[in-house]
């Protein structure tokens, strides 16, 4: 059993976009990246298509007829751990969306270039995966072939893409998993928000650092951090984040 994308394992993408021109642009761009692409023009059709096609990646327009991108994303999150890229009409919508905890992994505002979309998608899929796109099937692999990270009660099976606290599996999105893995791989390192952006999202735009803060916040909650309870990730004021040192 090797790590990384198995030869012949097809990556699937779903494009949810009601503007025909933009839909065609995204569809074409993702096809050139080797995705088998399904495209639909409404949020409800998008949720149905996620169920039917089990995509690895979903691009989701915010402004859609019927249910909007936010509601569609919430419904998709209930049934899939696909990467979700939310596409917004304006740059300044992104901050508002971050506050709503939509569950999206990344945001791109219109107008965007095919090159920009490609770069974002490549960064997401750069990491080795063994789940072959399906969050449900788990192929047993001998433990010694897994990179396993431990930090106090936290354990991350990097290749199996599973995370545990006190042996209870955590329900992390792909982005939260990638964030936790980066932090746990180098527990003494203080990560700047910019470095995490580069490493997890593949972008260097300093304006996106809010994205890091929101995802770290969601991750902390899922790890079970509370105000007075356990802390696993430390905020280094004015710099960024690192793992909390063990007592
Ligand atoms: Ca639209």
Short mmCIF file of N, CA and C and ligand atoms in Angstrom, two decimals, residues 17-19 61-65 110, ligand 1:
data_model
loop_
_atom_site.label_atom_id
_atom_site.label_comp_id
_atom_site.label_asym_id
_atom_site.label_seq_id
_atom_site.Cartn_x
_atom_site.Cartn_y
_atom_site.Cartn_z
N UNK A 17 -22.94 26.32 -9.78
CA UNK A 17 -22.83 27.70 -10.26
C UNK A 17 -23.96 27.96 -11.25
N UNK A 18 -24.70 29.06 -11.04
CA UNK A 18 -25.82 29.32 -11.93
C UNK A 18 -25.45 30.19 -13.13
N UNK A 19 -24.27 30.82 -13.09
CA UNK A 19 -23.83 31.60 -14.25
C UNK A 19 -23.14 30.66 -15.24
N UNK A 61 -20.96 28.41 -5.63
CA UNK A 61 -21.26 29.83 -5.76
C UNK A 61 -22.09 30.26 -4.56
N UNK A 62 -21.84 31.48 -4.09
CA UNK A 62 -22.61 31.97 -2.95
C UNK A 62 -24.04 32.32 -3.36
N UNK A 63 -24.17 33.07 -4.45
CA UNK A 63 -25.49 33.51 -4.88
C UNK A 63 -26.11 32.53 -5.86
N UNK A 64 -27.03 31.73 -5.35
CA UNK A 64 -27.66 30.69 -6.19
C UNK A 64 -29.17 30.81 -6.08
N UNK A 65 -29.89 30.39 -7.09
CA UNK A 65 -31.35 30.35 -6.96
C UNK A 65 -31.76 29.26 -5.95
N UNK A 110 -15.00 36.68 -7.17
CA UNK A 110 -15.04 36.98 -8.59
C UNK A 110 -14.59 38.42 -8.80
CA1 LIG B 1 -24.62 33.25 -8.89
#
